[in-house]
Short mmCIF file of N, CA and C in Angstrom, two decimals:
data_model
loop_
_atom_site.label_atom_id
_atom_site.label_comp_id
_atom_site.label_asym_id
_atom_site.label_seq_id
_atom_site.Cartn_x
_atom_site.Cartn_y
_atom_site.Cartn_z
N UNK A 1 144.32 134.30 129.03
CA UNK A 1 145.11 133.78 127.74
C UNK A 1 143.72 133.91 127.94
N UNK A 2 142.27 132.73 128.60
CA UNK A 2 140.62 133.23 128.15
C UNK A 2 140.63 134.49 128.90
N UNK A 3 140.93 134.67 130.62
CA UNK A 3 140.74 134.91 131.02
C UNK A 3 138.69 135.74 130.93
N UNK A 4 138.06 136.33 130.90
CA UNK A 4 136.29 136.94 130.31
C UNK A 4 135.54 136.95 128.98
N UNK A 5 137.42 136.73 127.97
CA UNK A 5 136.41 136.72 126.94
C UNK A 5 135.57 135.23 126.24
N UNK A 6 136.19 134.20 126.56
CA UNK A 6 135.22 133.39 126.25
C UNK A 6 134.09 132.71 127.15
N UNK A 7 133.21 131.72 127.26
CA UNK A 7 133.07 131.40 128.73
C UNK A 7 133.51 129.83 128.51
N UNK A 8 133.90 129.73 129.53
CA UNK A 8 133.54 128.06 130.00
C UNK A 8 132.60 127.40 129.78
N UNK A 9 133.48 125.97 129.20
CA UNK A 9 132.07 124.63 128.62
C UNK A 9 131.51 124.62 129.77
N UNK A 10 130.15 124.08 129.59
CA UNK A 10 130.25 122.81 130.49
C UNK A 10 130.28 121.59 130.72
N UNK A 11 130.64 121.26 131.81
CA UNK A 11 130.76 119.52 131.23
C UNK A 11 129.63 118.77 132.40
N UNK A 12 129.35 117.47 132.24
CA UNK A 12 128.02 117.04 132.75
C UNK A 12 128.90 116.54 134.36
N UNK A 13 129.75 116.86 134.67
CA UNK A 13 130.44 116.22 135.82
C UNK A 13 130.01 117.83 136.73
N UNK A 14 130.30 119.10 136.15
CA UNK A 14 129.91 120.52 136.37
C UNK A 14 128.84 120.80 136.83
N UNK A 15 128.40 121.62 137.98
CA UNK A 15 127.68 121.62 139.72
C UNK A 15 126.81 122.50 138.47
N UNK A 16 126.30 122.83 137.65
CA UNK A 16 125.63 124.15 136.47
C UNK A 16 125.85 123.53 136.14
N UNK A 17 125.57 122.33 135.34
CA UNK A 17 124.90 121.79 134.79
C UNK A 17 123.62 120.85 134.48
N UNK A 18 123.22 121.36 133.92
CA UNK A 18 121.55 121.07 133.90
C UNK A 18 120.98 119.60 133.47
N UNK A 19 120.95 118.93 134.78
CA UNK A 19 119.77 117.45 133.87
C UNK A 19 119.02 117.45 133.77
N UNK A 20 118.45 115.78 133.00
CA UNK A 20 116.47 116.06 131.96
C UNK A 20 117.04 117.07 130.92
N UNK A 21 117.56 117.87 131.11
CA UNK A 21 116.83 119.33 129.86
C UNK A 21 116.87 118.60 128.38
N UNK A 22 115.81 119.37 127.69
CA UNK A 22 115.47 118.93 126.18
C UNK A 22 116.54 119.48 125.31
N UNK A 23 117.21 119.26 124.22
CA UNK A 23 117.00 119.88 123.15
C UNK A 23 116.38 121.08 123.01
N UNK A 24 117.34 122.24 122.60
CA UNK A 24 117.07 123.82 122.19
C UNK A 24 116.28 123.15 120.66
N UNK A 25 114.78 123.46 121.22
CA UNK A 25 114.33 123.21 119.95
C UNK A 25 113.27 121.93 119.50
N UNK A 26 113.41 120.78 119.98
CA UNK A 26 113.00 119.66 121.18
C UNK A 26 111.47 120.16 121.51
N UNK A 27 110.91 118.63 120.74
CA UNK A 27 109.10 119.00 121.27
C UNK A 27 108.97 118.06 122.69
N UNK A 28 108.27 117.73 123.21
CA UNK A 28 107.71 117.25 124.96
C UNK A 28 107.39 115.02 124.07
N UNK A 29 108.14 114.45 124.56
CA UNK A 29 108.38 113.27 123.87
C UNK A 29 106.27 112.23 124.21
N UNK A 30 106.25 111.15 123.10
CA UNK A 30 104.52 110.63 124.13
C UNK A 30 105.37 109.96 124.97
N UNK A 31 104.56 109.08 125.61
CA UNK A 31 104.39 108.00 126.98
C UNK A 31 105.35 106.60 125.66
N UNK A 32 104.63 106.59 124.67
CA UNK A 32 104.71 105.58 124.16
C UNK A 32 105.89 105.71 123.34
N UNK A 33 106.78 104.50 124.15
CA UNK A 33 107.96 104.61 122.63
C UNK A 33 109.38 105.72 123.17
N UNK A 34 109.10 106.98 123.80
CA UNK A 34 109.43 108.43 124.33
C UNK A 34 110.79 108.30 122.86
N UNK A 35 109.58 108.27 121.98
CA UNK A 35 109.69 109.36 120.74
C UNK A 35 108.63 110.99 120.35
N UNK A 36 109.64 111.72 120.32
CA UNK A 36 109.33 112.85 120.23
C UNK A 36 108.73 113.53 119.53
N UNK A 37 107.39 113.47 119.57
CA UNK A 37 106.39 113.99 118.67
C UNK A 37 106.45 114.01 117.51
N UNK A 38 107.60 114.35 116.90
CA UNK A 38 108.15 115.33 115.78
C UNK A 38 108.47 114.27 115.11
N UNK A 39 107.15 113.70 114.28
CA UNK A 39 107.70 112.04 113.73
C UNK A 39 108.69 111.73 112.89
N UNK A 40 108.69 113.05 111.73
CA UNK A 40 108.95 112.96 110.67
C UNK A 40 110.14 113.28 110.05
N UNK A 41 111.60 112.85 111.16
CA UNK A 41 112.69 112.62 111.33
C UNK A 41 113.29 111.23 111.36
N UNK A 42 113.52 110.64 110.52
CA UNK A 42 113.72 110.47 109.77
C UNK A 42 114.18 109.23 110.88
N UNK A 43 115.26 109.10 111.70
CA UNK A 43 115.98 108.14 113.02
C UNK A 43 114.36 108.20 113.31
N UNK A 44 113.64 108.88 114.02
CA UNK A 44 112.01 108.59 114.37
C UNK A 44 110.75 107.79 113.78
N UNK A 45 111.29 107.69 112.51
CA UNK A 45 110.24 107.23 111.03
C UNK A 45 110.95 105.35 111.19
N UNK A 46 112.28 105.55 111.55
CA UNK A 46 112.96 104.29 111.34
C UNK A 46 113.02 103.65 113.42
N UNK A 47 113.04 103.98 113.95
CA UNK A 47 112.87 103.48 115.33
C UNK A 47 111.20 103.26 115.25
N UNK A 48 110.19 103.92 114.59
CA UNK A 48 108.84 102.91 115.22
C UNK A 48 108.46 101.82 113.46
N UNK A 49 109.48 101.75 112.83
CA UNK A 49 109.91 100.75 112.58
C UNK A 49 110.87 99.57 112.54
N UNK A 50 111.28 99.58 113.34
CA UNK A 50 112.25 98.62 114.45
C UNK A 50 111.68 96.98 114.34
N UNK A 51 112.79 95.87 114.18
CA UNK A 51 112.47 94.83 114.50
C UNK A 51 112.06 95.10 112.20
N UNK A 52 111.46 95.16 111.83
CA UNK A 52 110.67 94.76 110.37
C UNK A 52 112.17 95.26 109.48
N UNK A 53 112.23 94.85 108.09
CA UNK A 53 113.24 93.76 107.63
C UNK A 53 112.96 95.31 106.03
N UNK A 54 114.90 95.82 106.20
CA UNK A 54 114.24 96.95 105.17
C UNK A 54 115.68 96.66 104.45
N UNK A 55 116.31 98.00 103.37
CA UNK A 55 116.75 97.28 102.33
C UNK A 55 117.75 99.22 102.11
N UNK A 56 118.57 99.18 102.97
CA UNK A 56 118.77 100.56 103.22
C UNK A 56 120.02 100.67 102.33
N UNK A 57 120.12 102.14 101.20
CA UNK A 57 120.74 102.91 100.24
C UNK A 57 121.35 103.43 101.13
N UNK A 58 123.05 103.95 100.54
CA UNK A 58 124.47 104.61 101.35
C UNK A 58 125.05 104.55 100.25
N UNK A 59 125.03 106.70 100.40
CA UNK A 59 126.69 106.85 99.16
C UNK A 59 127.16 107.06 100.14
N UNK A 60 128.63 106.80 99.84
CA UNK A 60 130.48 107.31 100.38
C UNK A 60 130.51 107.34 98.87
N UNK A 61 130.42 108.97 98.52
CA UNK A 61 130.42 109.79 97.63
C UNK A 61 133.12 110.20 98.92
N UNK A 62 133.42 110.29 99.26
CA UNK A 62 134.33 109.90 99.39
C UNK A 62 135.35 108.80 99.05
N UNK A 63 134.64 107.76 99.45
CA UNK A 63 135.52 106.69 99.04
C UNK A 63 135.81 106.01 96.98
N UNK A 64 136.20 105.72 97.70
CA UNK A 64 137.45 105.18 96.35
C UNK A 64 137.28 103.39 95.34
N UNK A 65 136.75 103.60 96.82
CA UNK A 65 136.95 101.80 96.51
C UNK A 65 135.10 101.28 96.57
N UNK A 66 134.21 102.06 97.30
CA UNK A 66 132.78 101.22 97.15
C UNK A 66 132.06 102.80 97.17
N UNK A 67 131.30 103.71 95.82
CA UNK A 67 130.99 105.07 96.26
C UNK A 67 129.25 104.94 96.63
N UNK A 68 129.04 103.29 96.38
CA UNK A 68 127.14 102.65 96.45
C UNK A 68 127.38 101.50 96.97
N UNK A 69 126.24 101.33 98.49
CA UNK A 69 126.46 100.37 99.11
C UNK A 69 124.77 100.09 99.65
N UNK A 70 124.80 98.66 99.52
CA UNK A 70 123.52 97.89 100.24
C UNK A 70 123.01 97.44 101.39
N UNK A 71 122.53 98.01 102.23
CA UNK A 71 122.73 96.78 103.56
C UNK A 71 121.10 96.65 103.72
N UNK A 72 120.54 96.18 103.80
CA UNK A 72 119.38 94.25 104.27
C UNK A 72 119.42 93.73 105.02
N UNK A 73 118.33 94.11 105.80
CA UNK A 73 118.12 93.01 107.49
C UNK A 73 116.99 94.33 108.51
N UNK A 74 116.91 93.88 109.19
CA UNK A 74 116.65 93.89 110.48
C UNK A 74 116.47 95.06 111.55
N UNK A 75 116.18 96.10 111.67
CA UNK A 75 116.58 97.42 111.56
C UNK A 75 116.02 97.16 113.49
N UNK A 76 117.67 97.32 113.82
CA UNK A 76 117.70 97.18 114.70
C UNK A 76 117.37 98.74 115.91
N UNK A 77 117.94 99.34 115.94
CA UNK A 77 118.00 101.22 116.65
C UNK A 77 118.63 102.23 115.69
N UNK A 78 117.83 103.14 116.30
CA UNK A 78 117.88 104.49 115.27
C UNK A 78 118.43 105.56 116.02
N UNK A 79 118.57 106.08 115.88
CA UNK A 79 120.22 107.02 116.57
C UNK A 79 119.84 108.39 115.65
N UNK A 80 119.91 109.45 116.77
CA UNK A 80 120.10 110.32 115.42
C UNK A 80 121.25 110.71 114.14
N UNK A 81 122.19 110.18 113.88
CA UNK A 81 123.64 109.90 113.56
C UNK A 81 123.43 108.53 112.85
N UNK A 82 123.05 107.79 113.87
CA UNK A 82 122.54 106.61 112.91
C UNK A 82 122.09 105.87 113.19
N UNK A 83 122.34 104.73 112.02
CA UNK A 83 121.06 103.53 111.79
C UNK A 83 121.92 101.61 112.00
N UNK A 84 121.15 101.07 113.11
CA UNK A 84 122.50 99.76 113.18
C UNK A 84 120.90 98.82 112.64
N UNK A 85 121.82 97.95 111.84
CA UNK A 85 121.27 96.91 111.19
C UNK A 85 121.59 95.86 111.72
N UNK A 86 120.70 94.14 111.61
CA UNK A 86 121.76 92.78 111.56
C UNK A 86 121.37 92.06 110.10
N UNK A 87 121.91 91.94 109.64
CA UNK A 87 121.59 90.62 109.09
C UNK A 87 121.12 89.12 108.72
N UNK A 88 120.19 88.68 109.71
CA UNK A 88 120.39 87.37 110.08
C UNK A 88 120.78 85.95 108.72
N UNK A 89 120.33 86.48 107.73
CA UNK A 89 121.84 85.03 106.77
C UNK A 89 122.97 85.04 107.24
N UNK A 90 123.72 86.41 107.45
CA UNK A 90 125.01 85.97 107.53
C UNK A 90 126.21 86.73 108.85
N UNK A 91 124.44 86.62 109.96
CA UNK A 91 124.82 86.65 111.64
C UNK A 91 125.73 88.24 111.71
N UNK A 92 125.79 89.91 110.38
CA UNK A 92 126.72 90.89 111.03
C UNK A 92 125.37 91.49 111.10
N UNK A 93 126.48 91.93 112.11
CA UNK A 93 125.84 94.31 112.51
C UNK A 93 126.05 94.69 112.59
N UNK A 94 125.31 95.84 111.65
CA UNK A 94 125.81 97.31 110.64
C UNK A 94 125.25 98.56 111.69
N UNK A 95 126.84 99.62 112.12
CA UNK A 95 126.11 100.51 112.95
C UNK A 95 126.61 101.29 110.93
N UNK A 96 125.63 102.28 111.19
CA UNK A 96 125.89 103.16 109.69
C UNK A 96 125.36 104.20 109.94
N UNK A 97 126.03 105.36 109.52
CA UNK A 97 125.96 106.65 109.52
C UNK A 97 124.79 106.94 109.10
N UNK A 98 123.79 107.51 109.79
CA UNK A 98 122.56 108.49 108.43
C UNK A 98 123.52 109.73 107.82
N UNK A 99 124.55 109.78 108.34
CA UNK A 99 124.74 111.06 107.04
C UNK A 99 125.45 110.69 105.83
N UNK A 100 125.17 109.72 105.12
CA UNK A 100 124.96 108.55 104.33
C UNK A 100 124.17 108.09 103.23
N UNK A 101 122.52 108.20 104.11
CA UNK A 101 121.96 107.76 103.60
C UNK A 101 121.15 108.37 103.47
N UNK A 102 121.27 107.40 102.35
CA UNK A 102 119.92 107.57 100.73
C UNK A 102 118.36 107.91 101.15
N UNK A 103 118.01 106.37 101.19
CA UNK A 103 116.53 105.88 101.32
C UNK A 103 116.82 104.14 101.90
N UNK A 104 115.61 104.23 101.27
CA UNK A 104 115.92 102.80 102.69
C UNK A 104 113.43 102.73 102.05
N UNK A 105 113.85 101.26 101.93
CA UNK A 105 112.62 99.99 101.33
C UNK A 105 112.45 98.31 102.84
N UNK A 106 111.11 99.25 102.17
CA UNK A 106 110.07 98.06 102.60
C UNK A 106 109.08 97.64 102.58
N UNK A 107 109.62 96.06 102.91
CA UNK A 107 109.39 95.01 101.47
C UNK A 107 107.00 94.72 102.79
N UNK A 108 106.37 96.09 103.69
CA UNK A 108 105.49 96.18 103.68
C UNK A 108 105.31 97.13 104.58
N UNK A 109 104.04 97.97 104.32
CA UNK A 109 103.70 98.75 105.06
C UNK A 109 104.89 99.67 106.45
N UNK A 110 104.62 100.98 105.55
CA UNK A 110 105.74 101.40 106.63
C UNK A 110 104.66 102.79 108.20
N UNK A 111 106.05 102.00 109.14
CA UNK A 111 104.15 102.15 110.31
C UNK A 111 105.28 104.77 110.31
N UNK A 112 103.90 105.04 110.92
CA UNK A 112 103.95 106.15 110.35
C UNK A 112 103.30 106.98 111.27
N UNK A 113 103.31 108.10 111.79
CA UNK A 113 102.88 108.86 112.47
C UNK A 113 103.59 110.23 112.64
N UNK A 114 102.32 110.85 112.58
CA UNK A 114 102.57 112.58 112.88
C UNK A 114 102.18 112.53 113.90
#
């Protein structure tokens, strides 16, 4: 049924898969911390502030039990679609989806590079 109409997808184990290629539109990385030079992306700013205490505000519009939620803790990691925070007071760790992130507050100067 597929015939030649649809192209077959490439998979990581496929021999035609190219390793170490950048995402389309991505910029070269810096030597320091392997962060793309496009510093204005939220995850890159959060990575530059890893280890700092922050308060992150999230909105879960589809939730009936908690529409808005606040997480306070240490920024441990940040990815394209998630933020990992730890709360030293409770010992809990959170993996939070960026799609729900409204904004982040810091009690100290934010590291930011352009």
